Short mmCIF file of C-alpha atoms and ligand atoms in Angstrom, two decimals:
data_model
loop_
_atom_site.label_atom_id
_atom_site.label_comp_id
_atom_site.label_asym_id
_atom_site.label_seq_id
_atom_site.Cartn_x
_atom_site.Cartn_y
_atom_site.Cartn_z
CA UNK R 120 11.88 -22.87 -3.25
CA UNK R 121 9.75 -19.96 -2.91
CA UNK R 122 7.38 -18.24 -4.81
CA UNK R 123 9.86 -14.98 -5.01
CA UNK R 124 13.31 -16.09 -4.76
CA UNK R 125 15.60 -13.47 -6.01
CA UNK R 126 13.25 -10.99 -6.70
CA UNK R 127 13.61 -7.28 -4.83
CA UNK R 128 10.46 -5.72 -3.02
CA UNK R 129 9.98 -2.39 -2.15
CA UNK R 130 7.39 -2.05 0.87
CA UNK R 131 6.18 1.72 1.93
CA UNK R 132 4.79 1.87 4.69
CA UNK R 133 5.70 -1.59 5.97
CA UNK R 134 6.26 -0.79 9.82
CA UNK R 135 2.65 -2.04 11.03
CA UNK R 136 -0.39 -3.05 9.45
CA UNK R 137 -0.87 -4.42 6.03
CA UNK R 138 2.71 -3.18 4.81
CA UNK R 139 4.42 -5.25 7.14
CA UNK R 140 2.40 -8.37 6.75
CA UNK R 141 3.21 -8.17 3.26
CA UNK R 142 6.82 -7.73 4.01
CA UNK R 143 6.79 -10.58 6.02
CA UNK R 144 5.63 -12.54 3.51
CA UNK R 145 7.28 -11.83 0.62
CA UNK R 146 10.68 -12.14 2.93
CA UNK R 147 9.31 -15.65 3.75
CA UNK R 148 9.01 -16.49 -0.21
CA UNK R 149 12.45 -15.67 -0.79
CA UNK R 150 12.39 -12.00 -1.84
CA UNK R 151 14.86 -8.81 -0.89
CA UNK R 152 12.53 -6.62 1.08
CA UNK R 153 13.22 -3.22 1.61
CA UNK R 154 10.50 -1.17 4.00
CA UNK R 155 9.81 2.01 4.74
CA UNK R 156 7.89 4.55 7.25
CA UNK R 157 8.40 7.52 8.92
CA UNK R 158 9.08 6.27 12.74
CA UNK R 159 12.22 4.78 13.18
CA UNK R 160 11.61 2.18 16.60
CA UNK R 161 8.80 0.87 14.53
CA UNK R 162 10.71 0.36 11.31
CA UNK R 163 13.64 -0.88 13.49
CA UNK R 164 11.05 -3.29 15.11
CA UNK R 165 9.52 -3.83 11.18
CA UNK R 166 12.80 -4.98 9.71
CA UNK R 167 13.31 -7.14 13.06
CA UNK R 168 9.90 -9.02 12.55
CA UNK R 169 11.28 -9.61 8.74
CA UNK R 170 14.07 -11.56 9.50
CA UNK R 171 17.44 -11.26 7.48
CA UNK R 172 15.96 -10.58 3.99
CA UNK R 173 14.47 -7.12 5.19
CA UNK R 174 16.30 -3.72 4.88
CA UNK R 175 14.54 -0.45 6.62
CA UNK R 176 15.15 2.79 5.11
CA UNK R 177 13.80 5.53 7.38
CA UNK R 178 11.62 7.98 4.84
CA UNK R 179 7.95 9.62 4.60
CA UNK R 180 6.77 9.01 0.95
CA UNK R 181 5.25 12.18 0.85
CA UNK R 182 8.77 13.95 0.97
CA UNK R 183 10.43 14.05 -2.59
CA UNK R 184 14.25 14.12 -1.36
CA UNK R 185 12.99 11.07 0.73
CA UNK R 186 11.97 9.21 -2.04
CA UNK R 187 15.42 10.42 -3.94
CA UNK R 188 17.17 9.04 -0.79
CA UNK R 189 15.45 5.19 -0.64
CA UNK R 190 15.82 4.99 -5.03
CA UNK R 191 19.39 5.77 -3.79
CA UNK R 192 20.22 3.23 -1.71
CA UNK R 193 17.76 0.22 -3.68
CA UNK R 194 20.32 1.24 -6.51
CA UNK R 195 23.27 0.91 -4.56
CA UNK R 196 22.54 -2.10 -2.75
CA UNK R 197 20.10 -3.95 -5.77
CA UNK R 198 20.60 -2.35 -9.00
CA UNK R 199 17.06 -2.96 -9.93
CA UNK R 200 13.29 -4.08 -8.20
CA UNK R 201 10.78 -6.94 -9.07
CA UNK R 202 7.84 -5.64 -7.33
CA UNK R 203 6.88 -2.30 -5.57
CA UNK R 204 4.12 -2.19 -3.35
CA UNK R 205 2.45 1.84 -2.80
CA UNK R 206 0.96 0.92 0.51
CA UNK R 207 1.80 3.91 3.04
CA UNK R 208 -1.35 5.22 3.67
CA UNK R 209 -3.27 7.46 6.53
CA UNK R 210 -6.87 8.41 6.88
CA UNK R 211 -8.91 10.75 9.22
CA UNK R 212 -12.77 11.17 9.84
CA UNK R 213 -14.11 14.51 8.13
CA UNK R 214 -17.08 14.55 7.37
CA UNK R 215 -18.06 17.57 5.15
CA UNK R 216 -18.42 20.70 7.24
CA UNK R 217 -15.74 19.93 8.97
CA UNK R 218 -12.68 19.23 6.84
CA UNK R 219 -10.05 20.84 7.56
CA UNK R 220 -7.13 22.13 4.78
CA UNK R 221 -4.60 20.18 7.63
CA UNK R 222 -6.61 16.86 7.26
CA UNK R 223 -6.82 17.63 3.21
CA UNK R 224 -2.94 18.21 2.59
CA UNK R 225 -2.15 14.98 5.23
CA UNK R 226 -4.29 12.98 3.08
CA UNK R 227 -3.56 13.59 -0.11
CA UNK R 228 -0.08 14.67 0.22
CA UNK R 229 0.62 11.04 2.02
CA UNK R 230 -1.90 8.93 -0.64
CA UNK R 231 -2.53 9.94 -4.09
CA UNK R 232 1.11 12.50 -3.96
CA UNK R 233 3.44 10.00 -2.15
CA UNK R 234 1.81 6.91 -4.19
CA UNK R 235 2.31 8.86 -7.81
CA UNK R 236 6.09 9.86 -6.88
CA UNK R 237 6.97 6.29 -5.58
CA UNK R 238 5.83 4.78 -8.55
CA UNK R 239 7.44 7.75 -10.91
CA UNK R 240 10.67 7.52 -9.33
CA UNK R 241 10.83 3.60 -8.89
CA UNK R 242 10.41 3.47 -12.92
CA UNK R 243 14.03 3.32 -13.89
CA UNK R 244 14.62 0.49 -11.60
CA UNK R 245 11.82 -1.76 -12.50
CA UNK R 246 12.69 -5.14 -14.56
CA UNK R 247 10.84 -6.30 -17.19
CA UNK R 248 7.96 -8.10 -15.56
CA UNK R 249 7.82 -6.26 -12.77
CA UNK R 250 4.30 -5.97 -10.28
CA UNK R 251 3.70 -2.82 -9.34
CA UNK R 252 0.40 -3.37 -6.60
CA UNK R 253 -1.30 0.25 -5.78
CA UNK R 254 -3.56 0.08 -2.16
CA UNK R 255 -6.74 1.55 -2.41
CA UNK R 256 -10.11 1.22 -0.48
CA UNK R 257 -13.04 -0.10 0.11
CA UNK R 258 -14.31 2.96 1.14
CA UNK R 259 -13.42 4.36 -2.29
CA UNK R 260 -16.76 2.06 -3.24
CA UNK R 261 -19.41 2.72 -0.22
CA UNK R 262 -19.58 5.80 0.37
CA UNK R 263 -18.83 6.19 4.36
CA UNK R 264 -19.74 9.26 5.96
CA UNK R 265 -17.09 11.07 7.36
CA UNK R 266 -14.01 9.46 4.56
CA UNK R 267 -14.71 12.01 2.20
CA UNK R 268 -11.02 13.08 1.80
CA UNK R 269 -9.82 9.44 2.32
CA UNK R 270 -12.07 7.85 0.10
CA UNK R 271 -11.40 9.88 -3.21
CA UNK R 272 -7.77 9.64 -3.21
CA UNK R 273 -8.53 5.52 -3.14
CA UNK R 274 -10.66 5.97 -6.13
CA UNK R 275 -7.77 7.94 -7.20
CA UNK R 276 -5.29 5.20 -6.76
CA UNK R 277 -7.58 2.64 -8.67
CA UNK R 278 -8.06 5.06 -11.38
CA UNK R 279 -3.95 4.89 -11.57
CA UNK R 280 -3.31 1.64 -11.80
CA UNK R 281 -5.34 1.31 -15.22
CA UNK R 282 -3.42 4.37 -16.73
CA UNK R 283 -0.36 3.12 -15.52
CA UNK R 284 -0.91 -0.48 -16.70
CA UNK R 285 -1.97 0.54 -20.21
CA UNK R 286 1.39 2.67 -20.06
CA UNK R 287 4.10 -0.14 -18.77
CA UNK R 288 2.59 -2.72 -20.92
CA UNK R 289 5.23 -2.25 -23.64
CA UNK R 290 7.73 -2.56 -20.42
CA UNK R 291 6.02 -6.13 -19.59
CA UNK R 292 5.38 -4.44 -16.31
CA UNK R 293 2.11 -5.01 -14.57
CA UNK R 294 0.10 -2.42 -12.65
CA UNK R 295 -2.44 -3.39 -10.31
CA UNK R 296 -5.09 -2.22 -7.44
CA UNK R 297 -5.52 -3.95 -4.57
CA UNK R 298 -8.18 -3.44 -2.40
CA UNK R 299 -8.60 -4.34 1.49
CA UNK R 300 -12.36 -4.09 3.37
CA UNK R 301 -11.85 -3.33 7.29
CA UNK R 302 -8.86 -5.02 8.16
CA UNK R 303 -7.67 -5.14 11.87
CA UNK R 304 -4.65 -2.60 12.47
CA UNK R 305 -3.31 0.34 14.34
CA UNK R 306 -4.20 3.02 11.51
CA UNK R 307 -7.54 1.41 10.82
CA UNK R 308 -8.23 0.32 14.51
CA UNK R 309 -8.19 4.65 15.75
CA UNK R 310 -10.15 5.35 12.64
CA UNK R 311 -12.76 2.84 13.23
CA UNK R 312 -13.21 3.84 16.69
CA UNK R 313 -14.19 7.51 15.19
CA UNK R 314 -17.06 5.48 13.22
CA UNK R 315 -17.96 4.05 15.98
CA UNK R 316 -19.01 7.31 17.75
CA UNK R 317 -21.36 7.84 15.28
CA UNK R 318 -24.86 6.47 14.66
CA UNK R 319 -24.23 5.46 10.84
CA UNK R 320 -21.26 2.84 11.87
CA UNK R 321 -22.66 -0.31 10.18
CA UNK R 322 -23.91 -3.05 12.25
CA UNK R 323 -21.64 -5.65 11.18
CA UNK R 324 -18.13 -4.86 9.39
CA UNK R 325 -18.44 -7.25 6.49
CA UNK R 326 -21.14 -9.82 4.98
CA UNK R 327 -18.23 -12.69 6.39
CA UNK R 328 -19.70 -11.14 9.90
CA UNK R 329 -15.89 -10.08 10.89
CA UNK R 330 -12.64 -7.73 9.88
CA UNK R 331 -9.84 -9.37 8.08
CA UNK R 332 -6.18 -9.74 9.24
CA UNK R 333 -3.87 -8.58 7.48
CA UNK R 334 -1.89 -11.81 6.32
CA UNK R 335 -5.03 -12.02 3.92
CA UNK R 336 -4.42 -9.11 1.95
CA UNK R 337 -0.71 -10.18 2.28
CA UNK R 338 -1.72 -13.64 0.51
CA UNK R 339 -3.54 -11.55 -2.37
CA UNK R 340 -0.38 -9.09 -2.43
CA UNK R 341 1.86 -12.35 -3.11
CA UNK R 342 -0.30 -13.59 -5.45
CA UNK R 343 -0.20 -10.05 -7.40
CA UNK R 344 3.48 -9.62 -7.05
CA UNK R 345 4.24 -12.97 -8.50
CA UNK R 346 4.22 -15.20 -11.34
CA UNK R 347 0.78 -16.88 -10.72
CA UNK R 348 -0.90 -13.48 -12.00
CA UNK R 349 1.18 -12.77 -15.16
CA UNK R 350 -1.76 -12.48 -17.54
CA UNK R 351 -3.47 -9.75 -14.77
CA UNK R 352 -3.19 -6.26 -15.25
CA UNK R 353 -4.92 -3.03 -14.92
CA UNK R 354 -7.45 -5.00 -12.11
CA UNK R 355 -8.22 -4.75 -8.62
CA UNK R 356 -8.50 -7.30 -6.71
CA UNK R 357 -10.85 -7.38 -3.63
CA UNK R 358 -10.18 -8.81 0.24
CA UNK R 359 -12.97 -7.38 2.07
CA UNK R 360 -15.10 -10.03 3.14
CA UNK R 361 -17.85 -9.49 0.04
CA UNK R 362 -18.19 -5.54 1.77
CA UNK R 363 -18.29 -3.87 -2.31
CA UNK R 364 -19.55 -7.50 -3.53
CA UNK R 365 -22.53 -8.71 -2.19
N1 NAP L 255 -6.65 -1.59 7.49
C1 NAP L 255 -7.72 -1.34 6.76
O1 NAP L 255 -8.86 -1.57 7.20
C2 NAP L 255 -7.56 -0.81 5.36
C3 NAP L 255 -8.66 -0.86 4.52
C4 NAP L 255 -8.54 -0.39 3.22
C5 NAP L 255 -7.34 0.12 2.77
N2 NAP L 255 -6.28 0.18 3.62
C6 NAP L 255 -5.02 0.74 3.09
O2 NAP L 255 -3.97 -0.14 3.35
C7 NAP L 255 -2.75 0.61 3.56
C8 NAP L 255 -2.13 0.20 4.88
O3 NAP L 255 -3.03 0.53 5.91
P1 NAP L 255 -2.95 -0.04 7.39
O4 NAP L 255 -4.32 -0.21 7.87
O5 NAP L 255 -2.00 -1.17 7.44
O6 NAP L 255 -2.35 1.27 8.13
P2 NAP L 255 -1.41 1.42 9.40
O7 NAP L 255 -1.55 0.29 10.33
O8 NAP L 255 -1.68 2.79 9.92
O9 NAP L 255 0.01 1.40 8.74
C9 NAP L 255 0.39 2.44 7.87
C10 NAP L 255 1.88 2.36 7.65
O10 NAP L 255 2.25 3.40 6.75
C11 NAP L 255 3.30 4.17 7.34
N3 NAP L 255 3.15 5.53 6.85
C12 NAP L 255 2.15 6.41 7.08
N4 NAP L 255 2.42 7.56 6.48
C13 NAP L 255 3.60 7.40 5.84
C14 NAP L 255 4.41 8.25 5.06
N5 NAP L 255 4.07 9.52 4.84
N6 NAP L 255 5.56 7.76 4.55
C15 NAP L 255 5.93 6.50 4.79
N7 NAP L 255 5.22 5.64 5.54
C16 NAP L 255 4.07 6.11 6.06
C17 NAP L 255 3.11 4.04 8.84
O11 NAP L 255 4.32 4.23 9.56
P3 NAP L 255 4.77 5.70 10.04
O12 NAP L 255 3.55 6.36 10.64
O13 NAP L 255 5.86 5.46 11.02
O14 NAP L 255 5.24 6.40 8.82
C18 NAP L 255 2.69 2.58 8.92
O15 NAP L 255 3.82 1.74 8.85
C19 NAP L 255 -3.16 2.08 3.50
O16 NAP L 255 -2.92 2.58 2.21
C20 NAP L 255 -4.64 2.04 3.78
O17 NAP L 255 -5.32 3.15 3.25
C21 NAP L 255 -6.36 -0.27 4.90
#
């Protein structure tokens, strides 16, 4: 038995990082997973890494008609979803002075844009009881110099997932924020390396003295998606080694 058997899963950005970890997971507790990203030999490799419960549809959740295209197919192939996780994400180091309308439109367009029309156009297949788990930031909290840009759509996202909890309640669906600290993977890894070249990187990365992996924010993820939260909504939920806490 597993702690999602039956249920469908919608993934974005589930090719590396955080995304796929939670794929894998969910897959492993017995749900339908479908995943998305923009690159297909990474998605391919995604879907691989999955096992037979995953399904890859090829899309960039900042494109509308992309979105259309992976509601599409979900409908086709499911009818309905259980649990959508908004987790496709970028961010680039800007500090201001030196943000640039390119960096702007990549950022928002891909975080607080691509997040609102996932969730908008995953409504009409969304059971009752459904989890809908929004990815924001720790940087949303600290104040980093140089994630301007990144950091406000994060507060952004965590600002959504209260309106849109108080306005799927009468739904039984459940909206809520989940928020990683420095977590070890490719998108985080390059922008990390940018802190580094500056003089206000912080001398360790969180009070637990290390980054997290991203099978723990995976393990909060399941924990959000499924029955063991049912009385949770409108929260966030923190895996970043006490870095907002303490
Ligand atoms: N890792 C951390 O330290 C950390 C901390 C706090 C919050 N987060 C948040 O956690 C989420 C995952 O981050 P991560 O560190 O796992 O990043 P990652 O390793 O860079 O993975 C991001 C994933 O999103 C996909 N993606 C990017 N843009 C997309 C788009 N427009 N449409 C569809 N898919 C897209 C990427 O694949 P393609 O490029 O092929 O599309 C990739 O699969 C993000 O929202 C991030 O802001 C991460």
């Amino acid at each position: 038995m597993g702690q999602l058997d039956d249920k469908t899963a919608l993934v974005t950005g589930a090719s590396t990082g955080i995304g796929l970890a939670i794929a894998r997971r969910f897959a492993a507790e017995g749900a339908t997973v479908y995943l998305t990203g923009r690159r297909k030999t990474e998605l391919d490799a995604a879907v691989e890494a999955v096992g037979g419960r995953g399904i890859g549809i090829q899309s960039d959740v900042s494109k509308l008609d992309d979105l259309d295209r992976v509601f599409a197919e979900i409908t086709e192939r499911s009818g309905r979803l259980d649990i959508v996780v908004a987790n496709a994400g970028v961010g680039g180091f800007a500090p201001l002075g030196k943000i640039t309308e390119e960096e702007y439109e990549r950022t928002t367009s891909i975080n607080l844009k691509g997040t609102v029309f996932t969730v908008q156009k995953a409504l009409p297949l969304l059971s009752s009881g459904a989890s809908v788990i929004l990815l924001s930031s720790s940087a949303a909290l600290l104040g980093v110099p140089g994630l301007g840009v990144y950091a406000a759509t994060k507060a952004a996202i965590r600002s959504l997932a209260r309106t849109w909890a108080a306005e799927l309640t009468d739904r039984g669906i459940r909206v809520n924020a989940l928020t990683p600290g420095p977590v070890v993977t490719p998108g985080a890894d390059e922008l990390r390396a940018a802190l580094l070249q500056t003089d206000q990187a912080p001398a360790a990365p969180t009070p637990l003295g290390r980054l997290g992996h991203p099978d723990e924010v995976a393990a909060t993820a399941l924990y959000l998606a499924g029955d063991q939260s049912s009385f949770t909504t409108g929260a966030e939920l923190y895996v970043d080694g006490g870095a907002t806490q303490l």
